[in-house]
Tab-separated table of C-alpha atoms in Angstrom:
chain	number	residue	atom	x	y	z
J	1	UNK	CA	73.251	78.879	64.492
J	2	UNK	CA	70.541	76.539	65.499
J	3	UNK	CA	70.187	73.265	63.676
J	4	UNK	CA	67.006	74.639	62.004
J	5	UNK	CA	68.962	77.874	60.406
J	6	UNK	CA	72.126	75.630	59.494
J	7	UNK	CA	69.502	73.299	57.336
J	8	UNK	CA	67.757	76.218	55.609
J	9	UNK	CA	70.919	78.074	54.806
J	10	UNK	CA	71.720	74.911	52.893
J	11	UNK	CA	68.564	74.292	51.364
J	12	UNK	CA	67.698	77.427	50.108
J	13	UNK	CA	70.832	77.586	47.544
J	14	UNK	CA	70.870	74.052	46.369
J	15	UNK	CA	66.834	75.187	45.839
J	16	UNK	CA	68.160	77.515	43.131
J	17	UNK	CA	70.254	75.011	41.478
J	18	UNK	CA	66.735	73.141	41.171
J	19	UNK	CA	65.129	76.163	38.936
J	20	UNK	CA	68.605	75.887	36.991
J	21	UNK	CA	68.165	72.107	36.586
J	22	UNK	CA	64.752	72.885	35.835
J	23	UNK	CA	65.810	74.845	33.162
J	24	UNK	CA	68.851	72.913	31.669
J	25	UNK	CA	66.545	69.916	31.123
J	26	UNK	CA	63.861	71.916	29.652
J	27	UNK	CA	66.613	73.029	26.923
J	28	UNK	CA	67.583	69.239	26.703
J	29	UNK	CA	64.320	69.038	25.221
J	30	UNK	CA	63.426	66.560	28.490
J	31	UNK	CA	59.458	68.181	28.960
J	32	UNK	CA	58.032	69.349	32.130
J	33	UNK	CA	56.748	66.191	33.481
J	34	UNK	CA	60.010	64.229	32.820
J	35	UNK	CA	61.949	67.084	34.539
J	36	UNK	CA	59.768	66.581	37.481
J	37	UNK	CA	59.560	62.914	37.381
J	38	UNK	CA	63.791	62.848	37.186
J	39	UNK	CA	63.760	65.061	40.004
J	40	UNK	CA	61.268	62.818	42.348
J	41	UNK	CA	62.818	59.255	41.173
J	42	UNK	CA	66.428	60.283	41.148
J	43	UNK	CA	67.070	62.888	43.543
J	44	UNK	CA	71.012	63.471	43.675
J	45	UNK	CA	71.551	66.690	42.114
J	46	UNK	CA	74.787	65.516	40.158
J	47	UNK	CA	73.150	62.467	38.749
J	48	UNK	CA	70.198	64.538	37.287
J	49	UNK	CA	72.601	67.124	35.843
J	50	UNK	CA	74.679	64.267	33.873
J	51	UNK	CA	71.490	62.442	33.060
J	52	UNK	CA	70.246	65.493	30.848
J	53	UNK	CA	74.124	66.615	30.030
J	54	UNK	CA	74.705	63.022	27.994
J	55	UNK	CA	71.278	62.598	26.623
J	56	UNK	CA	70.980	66.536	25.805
J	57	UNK	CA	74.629	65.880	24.011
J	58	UNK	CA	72.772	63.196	21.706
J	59	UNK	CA	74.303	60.351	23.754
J	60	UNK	CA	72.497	57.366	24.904
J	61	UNK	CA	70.070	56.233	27.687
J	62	UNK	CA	72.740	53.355	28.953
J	63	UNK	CA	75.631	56.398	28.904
J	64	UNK	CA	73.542	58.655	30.980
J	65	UNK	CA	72.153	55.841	33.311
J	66	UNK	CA	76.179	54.324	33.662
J	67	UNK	CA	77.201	58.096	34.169
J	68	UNK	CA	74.564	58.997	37.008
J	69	UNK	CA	74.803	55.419	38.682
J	70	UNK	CA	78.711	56.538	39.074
J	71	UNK	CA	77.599	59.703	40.482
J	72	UNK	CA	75.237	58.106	42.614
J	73	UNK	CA	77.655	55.589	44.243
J	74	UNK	CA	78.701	58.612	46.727
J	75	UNK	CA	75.166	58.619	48.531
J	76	UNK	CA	75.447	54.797	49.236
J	77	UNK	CA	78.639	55.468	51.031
J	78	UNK	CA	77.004	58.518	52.943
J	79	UNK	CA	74.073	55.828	53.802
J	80	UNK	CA	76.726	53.437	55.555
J	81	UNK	CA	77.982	56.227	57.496
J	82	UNK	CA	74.216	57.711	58.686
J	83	UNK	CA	72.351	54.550	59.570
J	84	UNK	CA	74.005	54.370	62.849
J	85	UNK	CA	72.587	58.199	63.715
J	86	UNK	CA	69.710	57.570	61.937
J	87	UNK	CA	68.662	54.112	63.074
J	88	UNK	CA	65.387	54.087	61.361
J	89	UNK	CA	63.704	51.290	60.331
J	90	UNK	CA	60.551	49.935	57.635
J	91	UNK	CA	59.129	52.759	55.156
J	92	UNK	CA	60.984	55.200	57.360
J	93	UNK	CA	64.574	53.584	55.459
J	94	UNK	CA	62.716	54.630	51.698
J	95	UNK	CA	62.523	58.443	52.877
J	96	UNK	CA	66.143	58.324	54.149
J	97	UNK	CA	67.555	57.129	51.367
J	98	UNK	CA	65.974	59.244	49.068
J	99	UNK	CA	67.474	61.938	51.129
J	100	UNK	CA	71.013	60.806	51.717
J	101	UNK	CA	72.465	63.194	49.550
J	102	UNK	CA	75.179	65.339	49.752
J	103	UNK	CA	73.826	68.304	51.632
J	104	UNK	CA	71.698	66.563	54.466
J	105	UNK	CA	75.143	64.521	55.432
J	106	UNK	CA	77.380	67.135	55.481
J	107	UNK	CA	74.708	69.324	57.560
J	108	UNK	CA	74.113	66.037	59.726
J	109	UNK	CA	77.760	64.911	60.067
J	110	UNK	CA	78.579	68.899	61.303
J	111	UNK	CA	76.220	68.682	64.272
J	112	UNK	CA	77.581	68.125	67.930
J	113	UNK	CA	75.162	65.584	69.418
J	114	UNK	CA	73.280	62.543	67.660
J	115	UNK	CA	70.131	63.951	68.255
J	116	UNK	CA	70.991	67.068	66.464
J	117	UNK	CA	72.730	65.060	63.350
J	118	UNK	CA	69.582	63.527	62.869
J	119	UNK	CA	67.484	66.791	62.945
J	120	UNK	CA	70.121	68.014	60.799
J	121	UNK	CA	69.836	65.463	58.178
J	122	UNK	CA	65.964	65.813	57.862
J	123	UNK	CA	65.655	68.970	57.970
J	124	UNK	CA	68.095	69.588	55.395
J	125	UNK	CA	67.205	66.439	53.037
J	126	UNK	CA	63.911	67.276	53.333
J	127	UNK	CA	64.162	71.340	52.867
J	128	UNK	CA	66.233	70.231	49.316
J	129	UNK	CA	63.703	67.849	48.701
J	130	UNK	CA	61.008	70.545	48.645
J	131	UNK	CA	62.808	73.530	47.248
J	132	UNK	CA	64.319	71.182	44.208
């Protein structure tokens, strides 16, 4: 499978998790636009799952921010082991680490050559990105 086929077979799925996010918040009584805007600010699927689990549960803002900042820890470790494939630099670093996420490193770290990791980790990041 080309790196291309690898990335969509991945970000296809997790796209469907997206409409079911979508949905959960919605019945969290989080509206449209703060689904949306939860989805573009904090884009780790986990994260935005717990964020609407606690606060849909009646718990607080500070519990669902500690709880999604715990979940979120894991893409900071996937960023220390991508910027040496990555190697990108000024505004470039914002749209990777809005990306490092579970799914573009895994897809990334599975590639043979350097050059395909980091096809592998945009195309996937930014295939989730769009079909979240």
């Amino acid at each position: 499978m080309s790196v291309k086929q690898n990335s969509l077979s991945v970000a296809l799925p997790v796209g469907a998790y997206g409409a079911a996010f979508g949905a959960a918040s919605v019945a969290a009584h989080f509206t449209i636009l703060q689904t949306c805007l939860l989805s573009l600010v904090m884009f780790s699927g986990a994260s935005q799952f717990a964020v609407i689990g606690v606060m849909g549960a009646g718990g607080s803002a500070a519990s669902a921010i500690a709880t999604s900042t715990l979940l979120g820890i894991r893409n900071g470790l996937y960023s220390v082991r991508m910027a040496p494939i990555l190697k990108v630099k000024g505004l470039s670093k914002f749209f990777a680490a809005q990306v490092t996420i579970d799914e573009s490193t895994g897809v990334a770290i599975s590639q043979e050559t350097e050059a395909q990791m980091r096809k592998g980790f945009w195309w996937t990041g930014i295939g989730v990105f769009i079909f979240w």
